[in-house]
JSON list of C-alpha atoms in Angstrom, two decimals:
[
{"chain": "A", "resi": 25, "resn": "UNK", "atom": "CA", "xyz": [0.00, 0.00, 0.00]},
{"chain": "A", "resi": 26, "resn": "UNK", "atom": "CA", "xyz": [1.41, 3.40, -1.01]},
{"chain": "A", "resi": 27, "resn": "UNK", "atom": "CA", "xyz": [0.49, 6.64, 0.82]},
{"chain": "A", "resi": 28, "resn": "UNK", "atom": "CA", "xyz": [0.87, 10.32, -0.06]},
{"chain": "A", "resi": 29, "resn": "UNK", "atom": "CA", "xyz": [1.79, 13.07, 2.41]},
{"chain": "A", "resi": 30, "resn": "UNK", "atom": "CA", "xyz": [-1.89, 13.87, 2.97]},
{"chain": "A", "resi": 31, "resn": "UNK", "atom": "CA", "xyz": [-2.69, 10.22, 3.68]},
{"chain": "A", "resi": 32, "resn": "UNK", "atom": "CA", "xyz": [0.28, 10.03, 6.08]},
{"chain": "A", "resi": 33, "resn": "UNK", "atom": "CA", "xyz": [-1.14, 13.04, 7.96]},
{"chain": "A", "resi": 34, "resn": "UNK", "atom": "CA", "xyz": [-4.42, 11.12, 8.35]},
{"chain": "A", "resi": 35, "resn": "UNK", "atom": "CA", "xyz": [-2.47, 8.51, 10.36]},
{"chain": "A", "resi": 36, "resn": "UNK", "atom": "CA", "xyz": [0.14, 10.47, 12.34]},
{"chain": "A", "resi": 37, "resn": "UNK", "atom": "CA", "xyz": [-0.29, 13.96, 13.86]},
{"chain": "A", "resi": 38, "resn": "UNK", "atom": "CA", "xyz": [3.01, 15.41, 12.55]},
{"chain": "A", "resi": 39, "resn": "UNK", "atom": "CA", "xyz": [2.85, 18.51, 10.35]},
{"chain": "A", "resi": 40, "resn": "UNK", "atom": "CA", "xyz": [5.36, 20.70, 8.53]},
{"chain": "A", "resi": 41, "resn": "UNK", "atom": "CA", "xyz": [8.04, 21.61, 9.31]},
{"chain": "A", "resi": 42, "resn": "UNK", "atom": "CA", "xyz": [8.31, 18.50, 11.49]},
{"chain": "A", "resi": 43, "resn": "UNK", "atom": "CA", "xyz": [6.80, 15.92, 9.14]},
{"chain": "A", "resi": 44, "resn": "UNK", "atom": "CA", "xyz": [10.01, 14.25, 8.00]},
{"chain": "A", "resi": 45, "resn": "UNK", "atom": "CA", "xyz": [8.68, 11.64, 5.56]},
{"chain": "A", "resi": 46, "resn": "UNK", "atom": "CA", "xyz": [7.41, 12.39, 2.06]},
{"chain": "A", "resi": 47, "resn": "UNK", "atom": "CA", "xyz": [5.68, 9.15, 1.06]},
{"chain": "A", "resi": 48, "resn": "UNK", "atom": "CA", "xyz": [4.99, 5.69, 2.36]},
{"chain": "A", "resi": 49, "resn": "UNK", "atom": "CA", "xyz": [6.11, 3.24, -0.30]},
{"chain": "A", "resi": 50, "resn": "UNK", "atom": "CA", "xyz": [4.98, 0.06, 1.48]},
{"chain": "A", "resi": 51, "resn": "UNK", "atom": "CA", "xyz": [2.69, -0.48, 4.45]},
{"chain": "A", "resi": 52, "resn": "UNK", "atom": "CA", "xyz": [1.66, -3.61, 6.27]},
{"chain": "A", "resi": 53, "resn": "UNK", "atom": "CA", "xyz": [-0.19, -2.21, 9.32]},
{"chain": "A", "resi": 54, "resn": "UNK", "atom": "CA", "xyz": [1.28, -3.54, 12.54]},
{"chain": "A", "resi": 55, "resn": "UNK", "atom": "CA", "xyz": [4.09, -5.31, 10.66]},
{"chain": "A", "resi": 56, "resn": "UNK", "atom": "CA", "xyz": [6.26, -2.88, 8.69]},
{"chain": "A", "resi": 57, "resn": "UNK", "atom": "CA", "xyz": [6.47, 0.35, 6.75]},
{"chain": "A", "resi": 58, "resn": "UNK", "atom": "CA", "xyz": [8.87, 1.74, 4.16]},
{"chain": "A", "resi": 59, "resn": "UNK", "atom": "CA", "xyz": [8.96, 5.51, 3.66]},
{"chain": "A", "resi": 60, "resn": "UNK", "atom": "CA", "xyz": [10.86, 7.89, 1.42]},
{"chain": "A", "resi": 61, "resn": "UNK", "atom": "CA", "xyz": [12.43, 11.22, 2.37]},
{"chain": "A", "resi": 62, "resn": "UNK", "atom": "CA", "xyz": [13.88, 13.47, -0.33]},
{"chain": "A", "resi": 63, "resn": "UNK", "atom": "CA", "xyz": [16.39, 15.65, 1.48]},
{"chain": "A", "resi": 64, "resn": "UNK", "atom": "CA", "xyz": [16.28, 19.18, 0.08]},
{"chain": "A", "resi": 65, "resn": "UNK", "atom": "CA", "xyz": [18.70, 22.04, 0.65]},
{"chain": "A", "resi": 66, "resn": "UNK", "atom": "CA", "xyz": [15.61, 24.07, 1.65]},
{"chain": "A", "resi": 67, "resn": "UNK", "atom": "CA", "xyz": [15.12, 22.06, 4.87]},
{"chain": "A", "resi": 68, "resn": "UNK", "atom": "CA", "xyz": [15.07, 24.61, 7.73]},
{"chain": "A", "resi": 69, "resn": "UNK", "atom": "CA", "xyz": [17.72, 22.80, 9.80]},
{"chain": "A", "resi": 70, "resn": "UNK", "atom": "CA", "xyz": [20.40, 23.23, 7.11]},
{"chain": "A", "resi": 71, "resn": "UNK", "atom": "CA", "xyz": [20.61, 26.97, 7.85]},
{"chain": "A", "resi": 72, "resn": "UNK", "atom": "CA", "xyz": [22.46, 26.14, 11.07]},
{"chain": "A", "resi": 73, "resn": "UNK", "atom": "CA", "xyz": [23.69, 22.55, 10.64]},
{"chain": "A", "resi": 74, "resn": "UNK", "atom": "CA", "xyz": [26.18, 23.40, 9.19]},
{"chain": "A", "resi": 75, "resn": "UNK", "atom": "CA", "xyz": [26.25, 26.54, 7.00]},
{"chain": "A", "resi": 76, "resn": "UNK", "atom": "CA", "xyz": [29.57, 25.57, 5.35]},
{"chain": "A", "resi": 77, "resn": "UNK", "atom": "CA", "xyz": [28.75, 21.85, 5.05]},
{"chain": "A", "resi": 78, "resn": "UNK", "atom": "CA", "xyz": [25.02, 21.03, 5.32]},
{"chain": "A", "resi": 79, "resn": "UNK", "atom": "CA", "xyz": [24.44, 17.70, 7.08]},
{"chain": "A", "resi": 80, "resn": "UNK", "atom": "CA", "xyz": [21.06, 16.33, 8.18]},
{"chain": "A", "resi": 81, "resn": "UNK", "atom": "CA", "xyz": [21.17, 15.92, 11.98]},
{"chain": "A", "resi": 82, "resn": "UNK", "atom": "CA", "xyz": [21.25, 12.27, 13.00]},
{"chain": "A", "resi": 83, "resn": "UNK", "atom": "CA", "xyz": [18.52, 12.87, 15.54]},
{"chain": "A", "resi": 84, "resn": "UNK", "atom": "CA", "xyz": [16.20, 13.99, 12.71]},
{"chain": "A", "resi": 85, "resn": "UNK", "atom": "CA", "xyz": [16.98, 10.85, 10.72]},
{"chain": "A", "resi": 86, "resn": "UNK", "atom": "CA", "xyz": [15.99, 8.84, 13.81]},
{"chain": "A", "resi": 87, "resn": "UNK", "atom": "CA", "xyz": [12.81, 10.95, 14.05]},
{"chain": "A", "resi": 88, "resn": "UNK", "atom": "CA", "xyz": [12.02, 10.19, 10.38]},
{"chain": "A", "resi": 89, "resn": "UNK", "atom": "CA", "xyz": [12.44, 6.49, 11.18]},
{"chain": "A", "resi": 90, "resn": "UNK", "atom": "CA", "xyz": [10.17, 6.91, 14.21]},
{"chain": "A", "resi": 91, "resn": "UNK", "atom": "CA", "xyz": [7.50, 8.56, 12.06]},
{"chain": "A", "resi": 92, "resn": "UNK", "atom": "CA", "xyz": [7.75, 5.62, 9.67]},
{"chain": "A", "resi": 93, "resn": "UNK", "atom": "CA", "xyz": [7.33, 3.16, 12.55]},
{"chain": "A", "resi": 94, "resn": "UNK", "atom": "CA", "xyz": [4.43, 5.21, 13.89]},
{"chain": "A", "resi": 95, "resn": "UNK", "atom": "CA", "xyz": [2.67, 4.85, 10.53]},
{"chain": "A", "resi": 96, "resn": "UNK", "atom": "CA", "xyz": [3.17, 1.06, 10.75]},
{"chain": "A", "resi": 97, "resn": "UNK", "atom": "CA", "xyz": [1.68, 0.90, 14.26]},
{"chain": "A", "resi": 98, "resn": "UNK", "atom": "CA", "xyz": [-1.03, 3.55, 13.92]},
{"chain": "A", "resi": 99, "resn": "UNK", "atom": "CA", "xyz": [-2.12, 2.10, 10.57]},
{"chain": "A", "resi": 100, "resn": "UNK", "atom": "CA", "xyz": [-3.85, -0.67, 12.51]},
{"chain": "A", "resi": 101, "resn": "UNK", "atom": "CA", "xyz": [-7.59, 0.08, 12.78]},
{"chain": "A", "resi": 102, "resn": "UNK", "atom": "CA", "xyz": [-7.58, -0.25, 16.59]},
{"chain": "A", "resi": 103, "resn": "UNK", "atom": "CA", "xyz": [-4.92, 2.50, 16.83]},
{"chain": "A", "resi": 104, "resn": "UNK", "atom": "CA", "xyz": [-6.72, 5.05, 14.64]},
{"chain": "A", "resi": 105, "resn": "UNK", "atom": "CA", "xyz": [-6.57, 8.52, 16.20]},
{"chain": "A", "resi": 106, "resn": "UNK", "atom": "CA", "xyz": [-3.87, 7.58, 18.72]},
{"chain": "A", "resi": 107, "resn": "UNK", "atom": "CA", "xyz": [-0.31, 8.90, 19.00]},
{"chain": "A", "resi": 108, "resn": "UNK", "atom": "CA", "xyz": [2.92, 6.89, 19.02]},
{"chain": "A", "resi": 109, "resn": "UNK", "atom": "CA", "xyz": [5.44, 8.29, 21.49]},
{"chain": "A", "resi": 110, "resn": "UNK", "atom": "CA", "xyz": [9.12, 7.42, 21.86]},
{"chain": "A", "resi": 111, "resn": "UNK", "atom": "CA", "xyz": [9.68, 4.88, 24.61]},
{"chain": "A", "resi": 112, "resn": "UNK", "atom": "CA", "xyz": [13.37, 4.32, 23.87]},
{"chain": "A", "resi": 113, "resn": "UNK", "atom": "CA", "xyz": [16.07, 4.56, 21.24]},
{"chain": "A", "resi": 114, "resn": "UNK", "atom": "CA", "xyz": [18.50, 1.66, 21.47]},
{"chain": "A", "resi": 115, "resn": "UNK", "atom": "CA", "xyz": [21.63, 0.69, 19.58]},
{"chain": "A", "resi": 116, "resn": "UNK", "atom": "CA", "xyz": [21.54, 3.72, 17.28]},
{"chain": "A", "resi": 117, "resn": "UNK", "atom": "CA", "xyz": [24.49, 3.79, 14.92]},
{"chain": "A", "resi": 118, "resn": "UNK", "atom": "CA", "xyz": [25.21, 6.62, 12.51]},
{"chain": "A", "resi": 119, "resn": "UNK", "atom": "CA", "xyz": [27.14, 5.19, 9.58]},
{"chain": "A", "resi": 120, "resn": "UNK", "atom": "CA", "xyz": [27.04, 7.76, 6.74]},
{"chain": "A", "resi": 121, "resn": "UNK", "atom": "CA", "xyz": [26.16, 11.42, 6.63]},
{"chain": "A", "resi": 122, "resn": "UNK", "atom": "CA", "xyz": [23.03, 12.62, 4.83]},
{"chain": "A", "resi": 123, "resn": "UNK", "atom": "CA", "xyz": [23.29, 15.77, 2.71]},
{"chain": "A", "resi": 124, "resn": "UNK", "atom": "CA", "xyz": [21.02, 17.81, 0.45]},
{"chain": "A", "resi": 125, "resn": "UNK", "atom": "CA", "xyz": [20.08, 15.81, -2.64]},
{"chain": "A", "resi": 126, "resn": "UNK", "atom": "CA", "xyz": [20.06, 12.46, -0.85]},
{"chain": "A", "resi": 127, "resn": "UNK", "atom": "CA", "xyz": [16.95, 10.30, -0.98]},
{"chain": "A", "resi": 128, "resn": "UNK", "atom": "CA", "xyz": [16.45, 8.20, 2.13]},
{"chain": "A", "resi": 129, "resn": "UNK", "atom": "CA", "xyz": [14.59, 4.92, 2.23]},
{"chain": "A", "resi": 130, "resn": "UNK", "atom": "CA", "xyz": [13.32, 4.49, 5.78]},
{"chain": "A", "resi": 131, "resn": "UNK", "atom": "CA", "xyz": [12.40, 0.95, 6.80]},
{"chain": "A", "resi": 132, "resn": "UNK", "atom": "CA", "xyz": [10.86, -0.08, 10.12]},
{"chain": "A", "resi": 133, "resn": "UNK", "atom": "CA", "xyz": [9.85, -3.63, 10.95]},
{"chain": "A", "resi": 134, "resn": "UNK", "atom": "CA", "xyz": [7.81, -4.12, 14.12]},
{"chain": "A", "resi": 135, "resn": "UNK", "atom": "CA", "xyz": [9.57, -7.00, 15.86]},
{"chain": "A", "resi": 136, "resn": "UNK", "atom": "CA", "xyz": [7.59, -7.04, 19.13]},
{"chain": "A", "resi": 137, "resn": "UNK", "atom": "CA", "xyz": [4.26, -5.75, 20.31]},
{"chain": "A", "resi": 138, "resn": "UNK", "atom": "CA", "xyz": [2.77, -6.11, 23.78]},
{"chain": "A", "resi": 139, "resn": "UNK", "atom": "CA", "xyz": [-0.21, -4.07, 24.89]},
{"chain": "A", "resi": 140, "resn": "UNK", "atom": "CA", "xyz": [0.40, -0.40, 24.07]},
{"chain": "A", "resi": 141, "resn": "UNK", "atom": "CA", "xyz": [4.15, -0.95, 23.48]},
{"chain": "A", "resi": 142, "resn": "UNK", "atom": "CA", "xyz": [5.93, -1.84, 20.25]},
{"chain": "A", "resi": 143, "resn": "UNK", "atom": "CA", "xyz": [9.55, -2.30, 19.23]},
{"chain": "A", "resi": 144, "resn": "UNK", "atom": "CA", "xyz": [10.79, -1.64, 15.74]},
{"chain": "A", "resi": 145, "resn": "UNK", "atom": "CA", "xyz": [14.00, -2.51, 13.92]},
{"chain": "A", "resi": 146, "resn": "UNK", "atom": "CA", "xyz": [14.82, 0.60, 11.88]},
{"chain": "A", "resi": 147, "resn": "UNK", "atom": "CA", "xyz": [17.18, 1.36, 8.99]},
{"chain": "A", "resi": 148, "resn": "UNK", "atom": "CA", "xyz": [17.74, 4.47, 6.86]},
{"chain": "A", "resi": 149, "resn": "UNK", "atom": "CA", "xyz": [19.48, 3.82, 3.53]},
{"chain": "A", "resi": 150, "resn": "UNK", "atom": "CA", "xyz": [20.71, 6.37, 1.00]},
{"chain": "A", "resi": 151, "resn": "UNK", "atom": "CA", "xyz": [19.99, 6.11, -2.73]},
{"chain": "A", "resi": 152, "resn": "UNK", "atom": "CA", "xyz": [23.50, 4.70, -3.31]},
{"chain": "A", "resi": 153, "resn": "UNK", "atom": "CA", "xyz": [22.71, 1.75, -1.02]},
{"chain": "A", "resi": 154, "resn": "UNK", "atom": "CA", "xyz": [24.84, 3.03, 1.86]},
{"chain": "A", "resi": 155, "resn": "UNK", "atom": "CA", "xyz": [23.24, 2.68, 5.28]},
{"chain": "A", "resi": 156, "resn": "UNK", "atom": "CA", "xyz": [22.99, 6.02, 7.07]},
{"chain": "A", "resi": 157, "resn": "UNK", "atom": "CA", "xyz": [21.41, 4.95, 10.39]},
{"chain": "A", "resi": 158, "resn": "UNK", "atom": "CA", "xyz": [20.31, 1.77, 12.14]},
{"chain": "A", "resi": 159, "resn": "UNK", "atom": "CA", "xyz": [18.49, 1.65, 15.47]},
{"chain": "A", "resi": 160, "resn": "UNK", "atom": "CA", "xyz": [15.96, -0.16, 17.57]},
{"chain": "A", "resi": 161, "resn": "UNK", "atom": "CA", "xyz": [13.01, 2.06, 18.48]},
{"chain": "A", "resi": 162, "resn": "UNK", "atom": "CA", "xyz": [10.45, 1.51, 21.22]},
{"chain": "A", "resi": 163, "resn": "UNK", "atom": "CA", "xyz": [7.01, 3.08, 20.82]},
{"chain": "A", "resi": 164, "resn": "UNK", "atom": "CA", "xyz": [4.31, 3.75, 23.40]},
{"chain": "A", "resi": 165, "resn": "UNK", "atom": "CA", "xyz": [0.83, 4.08, 21.91]},
{"chain": "A", "resi": 166, "resn": "UNK", "atom": "CA", "xyz": [-1.41, 6.52, 23.70]}
]
């Protein structure tokens, strides 16, 4: 299932300038989601990070992964209208920098779900196949 930005905003509450995913390329509610983020030089954070060498902050890549995982979890009918909060970020590794012009593929597989909690295995990959970030994310649904 493919989703546009508008359809994503029907699932998660994030809005510009903090909506960090452009499209959902694949969605299996409660199982996994794959999103795309086209990184533009016009992103507001590039004005200060860093003016001489723009680099997407790693924490924002993790947030983009979290938004992707939130779509996977909140795409389940029983979670409609709820919010997915961070419970934890574990084993985050930043492997390659992300710069304007990069296209990120954001993949989150839900590996455990118990009650209102979910754990996702997350990976952000650049268009050249290089992994930018890997992490394990814990979500609390509320």
